[in-house]
Coordinates of C-alpha atoms in Angstrom, one line a residue:
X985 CA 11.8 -18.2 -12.4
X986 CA 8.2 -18.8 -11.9
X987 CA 7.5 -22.2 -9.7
X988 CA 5.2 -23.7 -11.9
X989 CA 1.9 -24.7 -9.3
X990 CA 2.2 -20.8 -9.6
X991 CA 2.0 -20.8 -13.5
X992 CA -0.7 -23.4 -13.4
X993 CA -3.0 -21.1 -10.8
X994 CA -2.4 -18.0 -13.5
X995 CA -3.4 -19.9 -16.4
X996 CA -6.6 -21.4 -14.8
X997 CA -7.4 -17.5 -13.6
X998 CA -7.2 -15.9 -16.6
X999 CA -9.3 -18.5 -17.6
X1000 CA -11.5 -18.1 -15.2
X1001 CA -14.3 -15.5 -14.3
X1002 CA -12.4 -14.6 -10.6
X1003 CA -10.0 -11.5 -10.0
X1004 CA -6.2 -11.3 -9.9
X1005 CA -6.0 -9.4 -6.9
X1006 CA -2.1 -7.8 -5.5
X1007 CA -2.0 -7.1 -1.8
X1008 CA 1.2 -5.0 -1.7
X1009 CA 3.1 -3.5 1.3
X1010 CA 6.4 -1.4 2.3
X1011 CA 8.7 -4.2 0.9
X1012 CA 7.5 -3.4 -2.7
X1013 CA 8.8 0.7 -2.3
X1014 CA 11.8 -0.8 -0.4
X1015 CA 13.2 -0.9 -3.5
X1016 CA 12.5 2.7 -4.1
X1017 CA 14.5 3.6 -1.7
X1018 CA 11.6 4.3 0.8
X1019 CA 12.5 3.2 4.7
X1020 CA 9.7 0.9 6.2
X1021 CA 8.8 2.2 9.5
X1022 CA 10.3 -0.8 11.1
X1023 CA 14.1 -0.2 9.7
X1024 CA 16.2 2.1 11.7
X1025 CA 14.9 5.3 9.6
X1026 CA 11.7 4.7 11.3
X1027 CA 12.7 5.5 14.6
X1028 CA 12.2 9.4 15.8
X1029 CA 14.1 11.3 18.0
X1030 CA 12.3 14.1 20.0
X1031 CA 14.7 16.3 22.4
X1032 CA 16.4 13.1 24.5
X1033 CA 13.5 10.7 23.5
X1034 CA 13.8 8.4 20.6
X1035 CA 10.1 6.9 19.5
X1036 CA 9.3 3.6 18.0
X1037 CA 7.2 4.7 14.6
X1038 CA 3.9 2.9 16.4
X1039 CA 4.6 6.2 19.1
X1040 CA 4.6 8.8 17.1
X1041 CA 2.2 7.5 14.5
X1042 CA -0.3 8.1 17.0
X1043 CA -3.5 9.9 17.5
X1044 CA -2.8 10.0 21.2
X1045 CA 0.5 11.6 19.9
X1046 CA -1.0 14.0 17.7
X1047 CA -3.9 15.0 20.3
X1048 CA -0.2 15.8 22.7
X1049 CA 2.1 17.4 19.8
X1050 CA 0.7 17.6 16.6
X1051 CA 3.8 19.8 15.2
X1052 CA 6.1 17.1 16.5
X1053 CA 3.9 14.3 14.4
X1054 CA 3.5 17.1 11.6
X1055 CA 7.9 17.2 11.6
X1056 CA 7.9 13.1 11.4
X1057 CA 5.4 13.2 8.5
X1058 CA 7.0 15.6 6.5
X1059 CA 10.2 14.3 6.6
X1060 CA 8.8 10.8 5.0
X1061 CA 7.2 12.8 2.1
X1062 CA 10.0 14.3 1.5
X1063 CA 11.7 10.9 0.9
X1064 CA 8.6 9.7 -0.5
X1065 CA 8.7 13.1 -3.3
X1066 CA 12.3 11.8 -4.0
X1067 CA 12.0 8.2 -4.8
X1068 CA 11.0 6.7 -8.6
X1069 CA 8.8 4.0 -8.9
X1070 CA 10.8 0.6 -9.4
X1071 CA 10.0 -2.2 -11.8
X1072 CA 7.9 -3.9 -9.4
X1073 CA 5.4 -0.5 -9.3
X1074 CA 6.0 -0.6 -13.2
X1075 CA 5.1 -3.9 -13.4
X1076 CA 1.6 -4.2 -11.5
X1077 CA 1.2 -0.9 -13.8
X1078 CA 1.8 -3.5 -17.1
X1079 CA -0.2 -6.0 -15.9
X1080 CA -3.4 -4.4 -15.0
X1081 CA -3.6 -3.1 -18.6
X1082 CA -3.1 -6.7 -19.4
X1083 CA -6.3 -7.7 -17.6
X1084 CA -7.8 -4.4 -16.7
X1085 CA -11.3 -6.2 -15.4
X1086 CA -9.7 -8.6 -13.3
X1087 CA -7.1 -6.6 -11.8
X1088 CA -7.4 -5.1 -8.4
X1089 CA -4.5 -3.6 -6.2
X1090 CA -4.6 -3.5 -2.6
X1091 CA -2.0 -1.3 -1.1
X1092 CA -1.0 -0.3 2.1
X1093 CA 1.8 2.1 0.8
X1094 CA 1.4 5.7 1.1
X1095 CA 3.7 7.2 -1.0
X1096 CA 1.9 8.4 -3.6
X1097 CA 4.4 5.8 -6.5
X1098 CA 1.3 4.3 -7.8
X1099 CA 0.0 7.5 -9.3
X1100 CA 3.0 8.4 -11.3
X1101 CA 2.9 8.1 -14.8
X1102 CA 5.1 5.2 -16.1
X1103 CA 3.3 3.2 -12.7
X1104 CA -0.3 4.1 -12.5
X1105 CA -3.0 2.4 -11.5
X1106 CA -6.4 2.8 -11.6
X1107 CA -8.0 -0.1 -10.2
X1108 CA -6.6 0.4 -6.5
X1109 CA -7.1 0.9 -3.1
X1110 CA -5.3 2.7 -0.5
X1111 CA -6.1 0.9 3.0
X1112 CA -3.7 2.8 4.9
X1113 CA -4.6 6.2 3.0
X1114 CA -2.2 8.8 0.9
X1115 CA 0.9 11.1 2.6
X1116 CA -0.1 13.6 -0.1
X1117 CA -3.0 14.7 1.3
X1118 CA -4.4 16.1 4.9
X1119 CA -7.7 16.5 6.2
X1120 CA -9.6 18.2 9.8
X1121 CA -8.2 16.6 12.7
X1122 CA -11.6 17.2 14.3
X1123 CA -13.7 15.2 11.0
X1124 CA -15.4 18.6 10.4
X1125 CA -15.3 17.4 6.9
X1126 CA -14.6 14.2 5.2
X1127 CA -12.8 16.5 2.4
X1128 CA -9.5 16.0 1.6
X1129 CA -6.9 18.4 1.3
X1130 CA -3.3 18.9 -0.6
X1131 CA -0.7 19.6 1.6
X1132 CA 0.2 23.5 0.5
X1133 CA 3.1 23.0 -2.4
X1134 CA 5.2 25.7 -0.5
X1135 CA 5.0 23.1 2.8
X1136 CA 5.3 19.9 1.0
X1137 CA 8.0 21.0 -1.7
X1138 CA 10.3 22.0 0.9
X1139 CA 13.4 19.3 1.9
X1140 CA 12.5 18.2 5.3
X1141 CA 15.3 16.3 7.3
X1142 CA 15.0 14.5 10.6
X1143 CA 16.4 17.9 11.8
X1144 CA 14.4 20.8 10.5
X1145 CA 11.5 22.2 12.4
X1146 CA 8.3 23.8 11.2
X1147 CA 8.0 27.6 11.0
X1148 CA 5.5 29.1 12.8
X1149 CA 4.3 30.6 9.2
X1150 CA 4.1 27.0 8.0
X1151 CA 2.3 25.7 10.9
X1152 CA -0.2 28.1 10.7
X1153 CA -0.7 26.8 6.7
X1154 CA -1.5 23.2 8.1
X1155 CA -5.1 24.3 9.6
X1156 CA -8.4 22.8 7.8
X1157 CA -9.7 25.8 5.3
X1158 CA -13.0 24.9 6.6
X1159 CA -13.2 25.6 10.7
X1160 CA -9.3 26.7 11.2
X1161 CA -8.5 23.3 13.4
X1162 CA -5.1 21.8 12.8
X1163 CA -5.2 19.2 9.6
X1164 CA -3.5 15.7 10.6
X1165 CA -1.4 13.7 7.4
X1166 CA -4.3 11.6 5.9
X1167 CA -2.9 8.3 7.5
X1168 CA -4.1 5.5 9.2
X1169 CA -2.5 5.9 12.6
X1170 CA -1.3 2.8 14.9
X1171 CA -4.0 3.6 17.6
X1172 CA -7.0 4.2 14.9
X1173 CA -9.3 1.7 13.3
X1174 CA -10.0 0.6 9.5
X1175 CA -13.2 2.3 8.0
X1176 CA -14.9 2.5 4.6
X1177 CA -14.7 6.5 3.7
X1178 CA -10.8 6.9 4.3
X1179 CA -9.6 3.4 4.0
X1180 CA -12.3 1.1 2.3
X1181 CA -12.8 -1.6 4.4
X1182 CA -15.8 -3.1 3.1
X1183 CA -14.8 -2.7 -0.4
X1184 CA -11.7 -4.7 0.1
X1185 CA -12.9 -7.3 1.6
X1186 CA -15.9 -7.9 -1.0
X1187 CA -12.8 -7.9 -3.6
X1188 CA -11.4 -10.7 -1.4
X1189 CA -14.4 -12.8 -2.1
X1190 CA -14.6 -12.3 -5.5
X1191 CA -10.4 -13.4 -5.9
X1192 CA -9.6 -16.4 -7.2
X1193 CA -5.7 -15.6 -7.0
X1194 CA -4.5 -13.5 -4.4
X1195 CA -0.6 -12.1 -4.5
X1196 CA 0.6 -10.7 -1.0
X1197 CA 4.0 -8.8 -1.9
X1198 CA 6.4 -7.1 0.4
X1199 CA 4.0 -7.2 3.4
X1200 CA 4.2 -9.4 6.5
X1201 CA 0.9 -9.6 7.8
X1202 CA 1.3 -7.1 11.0
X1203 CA -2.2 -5.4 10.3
X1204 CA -6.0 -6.7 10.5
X1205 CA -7.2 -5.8 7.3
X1206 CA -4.6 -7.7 5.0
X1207 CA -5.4 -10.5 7.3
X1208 CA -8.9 -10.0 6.8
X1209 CA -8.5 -10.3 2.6
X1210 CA -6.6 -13.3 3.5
X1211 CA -8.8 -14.9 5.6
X1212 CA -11.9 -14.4 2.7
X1213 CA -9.9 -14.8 -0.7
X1214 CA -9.1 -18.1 1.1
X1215 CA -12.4 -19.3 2.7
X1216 CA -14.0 -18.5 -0.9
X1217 CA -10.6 -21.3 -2.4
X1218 CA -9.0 -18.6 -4.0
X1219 CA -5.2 -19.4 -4.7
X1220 CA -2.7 -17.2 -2.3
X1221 CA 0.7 -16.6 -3.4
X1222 CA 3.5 -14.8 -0.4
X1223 CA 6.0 -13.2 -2.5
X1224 CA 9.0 -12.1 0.0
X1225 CA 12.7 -12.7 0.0
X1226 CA 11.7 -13.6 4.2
X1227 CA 9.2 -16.2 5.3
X1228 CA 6.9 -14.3 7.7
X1229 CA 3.7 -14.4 9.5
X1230 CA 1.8 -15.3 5.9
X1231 CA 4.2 -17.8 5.2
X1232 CA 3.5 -19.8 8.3
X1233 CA -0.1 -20.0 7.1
X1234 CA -0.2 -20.3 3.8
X1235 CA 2.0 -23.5 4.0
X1236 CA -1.1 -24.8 6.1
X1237 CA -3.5 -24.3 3.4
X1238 CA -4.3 -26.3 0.7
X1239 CA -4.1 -23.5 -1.8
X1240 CA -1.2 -21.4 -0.2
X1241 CA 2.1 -20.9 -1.9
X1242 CA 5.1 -19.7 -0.7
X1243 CA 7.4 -17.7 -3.5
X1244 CA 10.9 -16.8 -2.0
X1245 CA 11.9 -13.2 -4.2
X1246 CA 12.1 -9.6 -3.7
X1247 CA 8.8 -7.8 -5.2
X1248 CA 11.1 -6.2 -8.2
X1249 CA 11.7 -9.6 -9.7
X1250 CA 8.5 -11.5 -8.9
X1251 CA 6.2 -8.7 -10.5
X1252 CA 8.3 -8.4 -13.9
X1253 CA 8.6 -12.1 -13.9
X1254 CA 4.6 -12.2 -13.6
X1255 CA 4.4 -9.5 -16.4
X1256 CA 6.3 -11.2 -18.7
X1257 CA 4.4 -14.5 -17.8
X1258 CA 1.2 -12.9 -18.4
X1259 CA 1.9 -11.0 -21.3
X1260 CA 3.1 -14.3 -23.3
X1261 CA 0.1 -16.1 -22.8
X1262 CA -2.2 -13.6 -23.8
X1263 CA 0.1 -13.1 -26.9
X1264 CA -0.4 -16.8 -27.3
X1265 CA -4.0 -17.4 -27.2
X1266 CA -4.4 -14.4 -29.3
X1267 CA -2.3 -16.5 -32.1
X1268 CA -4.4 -19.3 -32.1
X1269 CA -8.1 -16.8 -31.6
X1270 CA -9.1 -17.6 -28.1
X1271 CA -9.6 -14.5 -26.0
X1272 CA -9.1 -14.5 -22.1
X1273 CA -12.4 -14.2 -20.2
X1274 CA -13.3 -10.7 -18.1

């Protein structure tokens, strides 16, 4: 069930000349299946060492073992290449062909479930950039690269290690240096070519209803689209089964709303919602504005 201050705020948006904007994090793939790196599939164990994921999602790590960081990464994609999109991917999939010019996606999952068929998008930004690809760990290029199909198809478990064949695959085609996953690390900073810093936050300013989901808050740059959706009185709806750091400010703001659901129900809830009144002003000949 939709609270209704949160019905009211998407029937004055459609109205309205402002974008519909979903900031989405790992508690939307959750339901995938997909571990967040916080959950105790995150952690990484390394001869007698175990790591905390914000260890060995490092470039300090990298720049020490990159085959050790390389063995991490492509044991997520292999869960990642496992895992279906759920009907909260399907959902944000219906809705920005609902409203295609005032949709926007912000998302700082990289597990490549928005570009599958039944779930893609088109209008979206990866801030935290895509486990499919790799690129020069020494920036020779910008270019990205695929991971090679015989490397990435392969079943990786916590246990298997990287043949010296396959490591020698992992080098950028352009100067031979190793490649590094095309992530943002824990100990690296937000920019516009990998991550597009300054194109989210101009979408901020132009939201006039913002929809965090399955995120927390624990990064800069979804604080950042926060912080400008709301100091431009856009409308900011936290959509978590948990309060969290969001929570605790969105109940301080005027237009902050706190919806207590899991992603999955919240997002087909919203489609439906959506979908219904565009079906009904289409009965009676009034046309949303985009």
């Amino acid at each position: 069930m939709i609270p209704e201050e949160i019905k009211t705020a998407i029937i004055q948006q459609l109205n309205g000349k402002r974008k519909i904007t979903f900031l989405v994090g790992a508690g939307l793939s959750a339901e995938s299946g997909i571990p967040t790196f916080r959950d105790k599939d995150g952690y990484w164990t390394s001869g007698s060492k175990n790591y905390m994921p914000q260890e060995i999602g490092t470039k300090k790590m990298f720049d020490v073992n990159s085959s050790e960081v390389w063995r991490w990464y492509l044991y997520r994609n292999s869960i990642c290449r496992k895992a279906n999109p759920n009907i909260g991917h399907i959902s944000l999939s219906k809705i920005e062909k609902m409203i295609p010019e005032k949709f926007s996606l912000i998302s700082q999952n990289v597990d490549g479930l928005h570009f599958l068929e039944e779930s893609r998008i088109e209008n979206l930004f990866l801030i935290h950039g895509d486990l499919r690809f790799m690129r020069c760990s020494e920036e020779c290029t910008r270019e990205l690269f695929n991971i090679p199909e015989g490397i990435i198809g392969k079943n990786w478990t916590k246990e298997s290690r990287i043949p010296l064949d396959d490591l020698e695959k992992l080098v950028c085609p352009n100067c031979g240096e190793m490649t590094r996953p095309h992530v943002l690390w824990f100990d690296e900073y937000y920019d516009e070519p990998y991550y597009h810093l300054h194109k989210v936050l101009r979408i901020a300013k132009e939201t006039g209803l913002l929809f965090i989901v399955g995120t927390s808050g624990a990064t800069n740059l979804p604080k950042l689209i926060v912080e400008n959706t709301a100091n431009r009185q856009g409308v900011i709806i936290d959509i978590n089964p948990n309060e969290n750091d969001f929570t605790d400010k969105l109940k301080k703001m005027k237009n902050g709303h706190y919806w207590k659901s899991t992603s999955g129900i919240a997002l087909k809830s919203l489609a439906e919602f959506i979908e219904d009144k565009i079906e009904k002003q289409k009965s009676i000949g009034i046309r949303y504005q985009t």
